[in-house]
Amino acid sequence: MSAASNIHSLLARLLPERIVPAPTPARRRQRLFAGVGLPSQRAPLGERFGLVSRLDEAVDLQAVYSDLRDRALEGNVAALNDLGWIWLNGKYWLADTSLAGHLLRMAALQGSAAAWFNLGQQHYFGKGVEISYVQAAECYRQAFERGMLHAAAALGDLYEEEVCDGDQDWQVDLIEALRWFMRGAKRGEARCRFEVGYRFLHGLYVQTDTKAGLYWLELAAAAGVMQAAEELAVHFSREDAGRYRDWRDQAILMGSTLALTLKLEDQIQP
């Protein structure tokens, strides 16, 4: 029997025909919090369509599940990851973290970067497994190597983690955190670009380099990171009125209350 046949046979046994609906309070929370990890089918920036929207708007969740199940059985690795993600969170149907782990590992071993990232989240939050920052870090590394740039930000955060839950064999390493933020920044990850820019601008764990700080912050702000636009507005408020107003107003358009406060203060000053 081929490996593909073995996987199909195992999946057919693992995946139930019908789902168990999540409790009503969980359904009410789903629009506010998509949960831990990421689905493969994410909506492009500015667009509604994606797995979360599809689930939120579904009249018949069983029909959505049946479609995902069929595609997973046909060998669709993205659908396999998405089923694992849903069972990991329990927002749409009743959580089963053990089944989620099985499905995510199967998707990860078939090359899914999202599944590696979700396994990292499972170990980080301890959803059905012991909390392990070491395991989470390894899964995030695997995700990054397979193209999930957001995993670099997760690794940067992890190496800055000062409070470990439980008895963790983990060492905070602020320089390693910066290395991961820089790796993500160089490959275009917006949040990493903000983190690198902020550190260069303020001399955190690296020699102050204002030019480099502004460079990375401007790239992050151009990608929609509101905090980057705020940092730029505050920086230029001391030396360049025109650039200050430009970044202040851009931050306001992004939803910044800080920038709005700055504008109101500017208006009442003589």
Tab-separated table of N, CA, C and O in Angstrom, residues 140-189:
chain	number	residue	atom	x	y	z
A	140	TYR	N	8.065	26.888	15.154
A	140	TYR	CA	8.105	28.192	14.503
A	140	TYR	C	9.249	28.257	13.488
A	140	TYR	O	9.099	28.834	12.408
A	141	ARG	N	10.402	27.679	13.843
A	141	ARG	CA	11.530	27.658	12.900
A	141	ARG	C	11.160	26.899	11.624
A	141	ARG	O	11.480	27.333	10.505
A	142	GLN	N	10.513	25.752	11.812
A	142	GLN	CA	10.090	24.963	10.650
A	142	GLN	C	9.122	25.768	9.783
A	142	GLN	O	9.184	25.721	8.551
A	143	ALA	N	8.204	26.491	10.425
A	143	ALA	CA	7.237	27.304	9.676
A	143	ALA	C	7.946	28.402	8.897
A	143	ALA	O	7.632	28.649	7.717
A	144	PHE	N	8.908	29.065	9.533
A	144	PHE	CA	9.635	30.145	8.857
A	144	PHE	C	10.410	29.617	7.662
A	144	PHE	O	10.412	30.221	6.584
A	145	GLU	N	11.059	28.488	7.831
A	145	GLU	CA	11.850	27.907	6.746
A	145	GLU	C	10.977	27.504	5.566
A	145	GLU	O	11.461	27.412	4.434
A	146	ARG	N	9.695	27.291	5.813
A	146	ARG	CA	8.769	26.917	4.748
A	146	ARG	C	7.975	28.113	4.228
A	146	ARG	O	7.015	27.938	3.481
A	147	GLY	N	8.374	29.306	4.631
A	147	GLY	CA	7.796	30.497	4.028
A	147	GLY	C	6.829	31.289	4.863
A	147	GLY	O	6.323	32.321	4.383
A	148	MET	N	6.525	30.875	6.105
A	148	MET	CA	5.630	31.678	6.929
A	148	MET	C	6.444	32.740	7.664
A	148	MET	O	7.045	32.487	8.706
A	149	LEU	N	6.472	33.944	7.122
A	149	LEU	CA	7.319	34.999	7.664
A	149	LEU	C	6.874	35.432	9.053
A	149	LEU	O	7.699	35.865	9.869
A	150	HIS	N	5.580	35.321	9.345
A	150	HIS	CA	5.072	35.711	10.663
A	150	HIS	C	5.720	34.897	11.780
A	150	HIS	O	5.789	35.348	12.922
A	151	ALA	N	6.219	33.719	11.453
A	151	ALA	CA	6.858	32.885	12.469
A	151	ALA	C	8.116	33.548	13.021
A	151	ALA	O	8.511	33.286	14.161
A	152	ALA	N	8.769	34.407	12.238
A	152	ALA	CA	9.941	35.123	12.737
A	152	ALA	C	9.551	36.064	13.872
A	152	ALA	O	10.282	36.201	14.860
A	153	ALA	N	8.394	36.714	13.748
A	153	ALA	CA	7.909	37.584	14.818
A	153	ALA	C	7.572	36.768	16.062
A	153	ALA	O	7.852	37.183	17.195
A	154	ALA	N	6.988	35.584	15.860
A	154	ALA	CA	6.670	34.716	16.995
A	154	ALA	C	7.937	34.279	17.712
A	154	ALA	O	7.980	34.226	18.953
A	155	LEU	N	8.988	33.973	16.960
A	155	LEU	CA	10.258	33.583	17.576
A	155	LEU	C	10.898	34.761	18.299
A	155	LEU	O	11.449	34.605	19.393
A	156	GLY	N	10.840	35.945	17.703
A	156	GLY	CA	11.364	37.121	18.383
A	156	GLY	C	10.673	37.354	19.707
A	156	GLY	O	11.316	37.602	20.737
A	157	ASP	N	9.349	37.247	19.700
A	157	ASP	CA	8.587	37.395	20.943
A	157	ASP	C	8.974	36.325	21.957
A	157	ASP	O	9.092	36.595	23.159
A	158	LEU	N	9.147	35.101	21.473
A	158	LEU	CA	9.444	33.984	22.365
A	158	LEU	C	10.782	34.184	23.070
A	158	LEU	O	10.905	33.924	24.275
A	159	TYR	N	11.784	34.664	22.352
A	159	TYR	CA	13.097	34.874	22.969
A	159	TYR	C	13.117	36.079	23.906
A	159	TYR	O	14.076	36.270	24.649
A	160	GLU	N	12.066	36.888	23.868
A	160	GLU	CA	11.932	37.991	24.824
A	160	GLU	C	11.027	37.630	25.993
A	160	GLU	O	10.838	38.432	26.902
A	161	GLU	N	10.455	36.427	25.968
A	161	GLU	CA	9.501	35.999	26.995
A	161	GLU	C	10.188	35.940	28.354
A	161	GLU	O	11.106	35.154	28.570
A	162	GLU	N	9.754	36.778	29.282
A	162	GLU	CA	10.396	36.845	30.593
A	162	GLU	C	9.717	35.962	31.624
A	162	GLU	O	10.333	35.567	32.610
A	163	VAL	N	8.459	35.677	31.428
A	163	VAL	CA	7.718	34.853	32.391
A	163	VAL	C	7.286	33.577	31.691
A	163	VAL	O	6.460	33.607	30.785
A	164	CYS	N	7.867	32.473	32.080
A	164	CYS	CA	7.519	31.179	31.493
A	164	CYS	C	6.491	30.476	32.357
A	164	CYS	O	6.642	30.415	33.582
A	165	ASP	N	5.451	29.951	31.738
A	165	ASP	CA	4.456	29.179	32.469
A	165	ASP	C	5.022	27.810	32.815
A	165	ASP	O	5.536	27.101	31.958
A	166	GLY	N	4.949	27.438	34.073
A	166	GLY	CA	5.417	26.118	34.481
A	166	GLY	C	6.929	26.066	34.583
A	166	GLY	O	7.626	27.072	34.587
A	167	ASP	N	7.454	24.869	34.662
A	167	ASP	CA	8.885	24.642	34.814
A	167	ASP	C	9.511	24.524	33.425
A	167	ASP	O	9.706	23.428	32.903
A	168	GLN	N	9.839	25.666	32.846
A	168	GLN	CA	10.319	25.700	31.464
A	168	GLN	C	11.840	25.756	31.399
A	168	GLN	O	12.481	26.530	32.105
A	169	ASP	N	12.406	24.926	30.552
A	169	ASP	CA	13.836	24.967	30.268
A	169	ASP	C	14.038	25.949	29.123
A	169	ASP	O	14.206	25.565	27.964
A	170	TRP	N	13.991	27.228	29.457
A	170	TRP	CA	14.020	28.254	28.426
A	170	TRP	C	14.829	29.445	28.911
A	170	TRP	O	14.701	29.863	30.052
A	171	GLN	N	15.649	29.997	28.039
A	171	GLN	CA	16.509	31.114	28.387
A	171	GLN	C	16.158	32.329	27.544
A	171	GLN	O	16.176	32.271	26.311
A	172	VAL	N	15.822	33.439	28.210
A	172	VAL	CA	15.586	34.682	27.485
A	172	VAL	C	16.876	35.097	26.791
A	172	VAL	O	17.958	35.035	27.374
A	173	ASP	N	16.781	35.507	25.533
A	173	ASP	CA	17.957	35.898	24.759
A	173	ASP	C	17.549	37.067	23.866
A	173	ASP	O	17.029	36.885	22.772
A	174	LEU	N	17.787	38.291	24.346
A	174	LEU	CA	17.326	39.475	23.637
A	174	LEU	C	18.063	39.687	22.324
A	174	LEU	O	17.493	40.239	21.366
A	175	ILE	N	19.303	39.243	22.243
A	175	ILE	CA	20.047	39.357	20.992
A	175	ILE	C	19.487	38.381	19.951
A	175	ILE	O	19.332	38.718	18.778
A	176	GLU	N	19.156	37.159	20.409
A	176	GLU	CA	18.546	36.188	19.494
A	176	GLU	C	17.178	36.675	19.032
A	176	GLU	O	16.797	36.472	17.866
A	177	ALA	N	16.462	37.334	19.925
A	177	ALA	CA	15.166	37.907	19.534
A	177	ALA	C	15.357	38.916	18.408
A	177	ALA	O	14.628	38.895	17.411
A	178	LEU	N	16.351	39.795	18.559
A	178	LEU	CA	16.618	40.785	17.521
A	178	LEU	C	17.012	40.117	16.206
A	178	LEU	O	16.604	40.561	15.126
A	179	ARG	N	17.790	39.038	16.288
A	179	ARG	CA	18.188	38.327	15.065
A	179	ARG	C	16.959	37.824	14.308
A	179	ARG	O	16.899	37.902	13.077
A	180	TRP	N	15.993	37.277	15.051
A	180	TRP	CA	14.805	36.752	14.375
A	180	TRP	C	13.951	37.883	13.812
A	180	TRP	O	13.407	37.776	12.707
A	181	PHE	N	13.829	38.987	14.567
A	181	PHE	CA	13.097	40.129	14.017
A	181	PHE	C	13.776	40.633	12.743
A	181	PHE	O	13.107	40.981	11.766
A	182	MET	N	15.114	40.644	12.738
A	182	MET	CA	15.840	41.108	11.559
A	182	MET	C	15.650	40.149	10.377
A	182	MET	O	15.488	40.584	9.228
A	183	ARG	N	15.657	38.846	10.650
A	183	ARG	CA	15.441	37.884	9.572
A	183	ARG	C	14.067	38.093	8.930
A	183	ARG	O	13.927	38.064	7.706
A	184	GLY	N	13.053	38.298	9.769
A	184	GLY	CA	11.725	38.547	9.228
A	184	GLY	C	11.650	39.872	8.491
A	184	GLY	O	11.027	39.975	7.432
A	185	ALA	N	12.304	40.901	9.048
A	185	ALA	CA	12.275	42.229	8.432
A	185	ALA	C	12.892	42.200	7.041
A	185	ALA	O	12.363	42.792	6.090
A	186	LYS	N	14.009	41.513	6.894
A	186	LYS	CA	14.696	41.461	5.608
A	186	LYS	C	13.876	40.736	4.546
A	186	LYS	O	14.065	40.954	3.347
A	187	ARG	N	12.964	39.886	5.006
A	187	ARG	CA	12.117	39.154	4.046
A	187	ARG	C	10.728	39.765	3.909
A	187	ARG	O	9.843	39.200	3.286
A	188	GLY	N	10.538	40.953	4.524
A	188	GLY	CA	9.316	41.708	4.274
A	188	GLY	C	8.215	41.594	5.300
A	188	GLY	O	7.103	42.092	5.065
A	189	GLU	N	8.466	40.972	6.450
A	189	GLU	CA	7.420	40.834	7.470
A	189	GLU	C	7.232	42.171	8.185
A	189	GLU	O	8.162	42.703	8.793
